Amino acid sequence: AIPELALTPLFKSRISLVCPKGSALARKKTARAEDLAGQTLMVGDPSPAPLRAVQERVTKASGCSYFTSQSHDMSLTYVASGTGVVLSPGFLNDHSGMFAWVPFECGETISCVLCTHRGDRRPMVSRFLRTLLSLYERHPDFPV
């Protein structure tokens, strides 16, 4: 931990399956590990620990093939090309409509926090933080 850093929890992002819009997976209300049998899943080294745990569990449970993607952007390129699908934190959804973001059935979430300097007492920082917390409180499903 960095002693000068103050962490303020904002929200917990759920994990989604990102797949082509026209695919059978895109029509599901919720995707499950068994739905990925026969699919190719991109997994990534830069993934946070909860996402890596889900990726490992899914590859073992579903028997899907998988390969490592270097970044989220590269994974989206693979999805767009029809090469495979990816599990992703919902907060990365850009809502462009280019892909289907299907909620994935798992208990893991990704904690999102705001980092500030512990000694920063500027009123604008306090107002900004209160505004963010208020928004996330009023809209608990955003971002997913």
Coordinates of C-alpha atoms in Angstrom, one line a residue:
A1 CA 0.0 0.0 0.0
I2 CA 1.1 3.5 -0.7
P3 CA 0.6 5.6 2.5
E4 CA -0.1 8.9 0.6
L5 CA -3.0 7.3 -1.4
A6 CA -6.6 7.4 -0.4
L7 CA -8.9 4.8 -2.1
T8 CA -12.6 5.5 -2.3
P9 CA -14.7 2.5 -3.5
L10 CA -17.1 3.6 -6.3
F11 CA -18.7 0.4 -7.6
K12 CA -18.2 -3.3 -8.3
S13 CA -18.2 -4.2 -12.0
R14 CA -19.7 -7.5 -13.1
I15 CA -18.2 -9.7 -15.7
S16 CA -19.7 -10.0 -19.2
L17 CA -19.1 -12.2 -22.2
V18 CA -18.3 -10.1 -25.3
C19 CA -19.3 -11.8 -28.5
P20 CA -20.4 -10.9 -32.1
K21 CA -23.9 -9.3 -32.1
G22 CA -25.3 -11.9 -34.5
S23 CA -24.1 -15.0 -32.7
A24 CA -26.2 -17.5 -30.8
L25 CA -24.4 -16.4 -27.6
A26 CA -25.6 -12.8 -28.1
R27 CA -29.2 -13.9 -27.8
K28 CA -28.7 -15.3 -24.2
K29 CA -29.9 -13.2 -21.3
T30 CA -27.1 -14.7 -19.2
A31 CA -24.1 -16.7 -20.4
R32 CA -22.7 -19.7 -18.5
A33 CA -19.4 -21.6 -18.6
E34 CA -21.1 -24.5 -20.4
D35 CA -22.2 -22.1 -23.2
L36 CA -18.6 -21.7 -24.2
A37 CA -18.1 -25.4 -25.1
G38 CA -16.8 -25.4 -28.7
Q39 CA -15.9 -21.7 -28.5
T40 CA -12.4 -20.0 -28.5
L41 CA -11.9 -17.8 -25.5
M42 CA -9.3 -15.0 -25.3
V43 CA -7.6 -14.7 -21.9
G44 CA -5.2 -12.0 -20.9
D45 CA -2.2 -11.6 -18.7
P46 CA -3.2 -8.0 -17.8
S47 CA -6.6 -9.3 -16.4
P48 CA -7.3 -8.5 -12.8
A49 CA -7.2 -11.5 -10.4
P50 CA -11.0 -12.1 -10.2
L51 CA -11.3 -12.2 -14.0
R52 CA -8.3 -14.6 -14.2
A53 CA -10.1 -16.9 -11.7
V54 CA -13.2 -16.9 -13.9
Q55 CA -11.2 -17.5 -17.1
E56 CA -9.4 -20.5 -15.5
R57 CA -12.6 -22.0 -14.1
V58 CA -14.4 -21.5 -17.5
T59 CA -11.6 -23.1 -19.6
K60 CA -11.6 -26.1 -17.3
A61 CA -15.4 -26.5 -17.0
S62 CA -16.3 -25.9 -20.6
G63 CA -13.4 -27.5 -22.4
C64 CA -13.3 -24.5 -24.7
S65 CA -10.1 -23.7 -26.5
Y66 CA -8.3 -20.5 -25.5
F67 CA -5.3 -18.3 -26.3
T68 CA -3.7 -15.3 -24.7
S69 CA -4.6 -11.9 -26.0
Q70 CA -2.2 -9.0 -25.2
S71 CA -4.9 -6.4 -24.4
H72 CA -8.6 -5.7 -24.2
D73 CA -8.4 -3.8 -27.5
M74 CA -6.7 -6.8 -29.2
S75 CA -9.4 -9.1 -27.8
L76 CA -12.1 -6.9 -29.3
T77 CA -10.3 -7.1 -32.6
Y78 CA -10.4 -10.9 -32.3
V79 CA -14.1 -10.8 -31.5
A80 CA -14.8 -8.6 -34.5
S81 CA -12.9 -10.9 -36.8
G82 CA -14.9 -13.9 -35.5
T83 CA -11.8 -15.5 -34.0
G84 CA -13.4 -15.9 -30.5
V85 CA -15.1 -14.4 -27.5
V86 CA -13.8 -12.7 -24.4
L87 CA -14.8 -12.3 -20.7
S88 CA -14.5 -8.7 -19.7
P89 CA -15.3 -6.3 -16.8
G90 CA -18.5 -4.6 -17.7
F91 CA -17.0 -1.1 -17.1
L92 CA -15.0 -1.6 -20.3
N93 CA -18.3 -1.6 -22.4
D94 CA -18.2 1.5 -24.6
H95 CA -21.9 1.1 -25.5
S96 CA -21.0 1.5 -29.2
G97 CA -23.3 -1.3 -30.2
M98 CA -20.5 -3.1 -32.1
F99 CA -20.6 -6.2 -29.8
A100 CA -23.0 -8.0 -27.6
W101 CA -22.1 -7.7 -23.9
V102 CA -23.9 -10.6 -22.2
P103 CA -23.9 -10.8 -18.4
F104 CA -21.8 -13.8 -17.3
E105 CA -22.9 -16.1 -14.5
C106 CA -20.3 -15.9 -11.8
G107 CA -19.9 -14.4 -8.3
E108 CA -16.7 -12.5 -9.0
T109 CA -16.7 -8.7 -9.6
I110 CA -14.0 -6.1 -10.2
S111 CA -13.8 -3.4 -7.6
C112 CA -13.4 0.1 -9.0
V113 CA -12.0 2.8 -6.8
L114 CA -11.0 6.4 -7.1
C115 CA -7.4 7.1 -6.0
T116 CA -6.6 10.5 -4.5
H117 CA -3.8 11.9 -2.5
R118 CA -4.6 11.5 1.2
G119 CA -3.6 15.1 1.9
D120 CA -5.6 16.7 -0.9
R121 CA -8.2 18.9 0.9
R122 CA -9.2 21.0 -2.1
P123 CA -13.0 21.6 -2.1
M124 CA -13.2 20.7 -5.8
V125 CA -11.9 17.2 -5.1
S126 CA -14.4 16.7 -2.3
R127 CA -17.3 17.9 -4.6
F128 CA -16.1 15.7 -7.4
L129 CA -16.0 12.6 -5.1
R130 CA -19.5 13.4 -3.7
T131 CA -20.8 13.8 -7.2
L132 CA -19.4 10.4 -8.3
L133 CA -20.6 8.6 -5.2
S134 CA -24.1 10.1 -5.6
L135 CA -24.3 9.1 -9.3
Y136 CA -23.2 5.5 -8.6
E137 CA -25.7 5.3 -5.6
R138 CA -28.6 6.5 -7.8
H139 CA -27.6 4.3 -10.7
P140 CA -26.4 1.0 -9.3
D141 CA -26.5 -0.8 -12.6
F142 CA -24.2 1.6 -14.3
P143 CA -21.7 0.6 -15.3
V144 CA -22.5 -3.0 -15.4

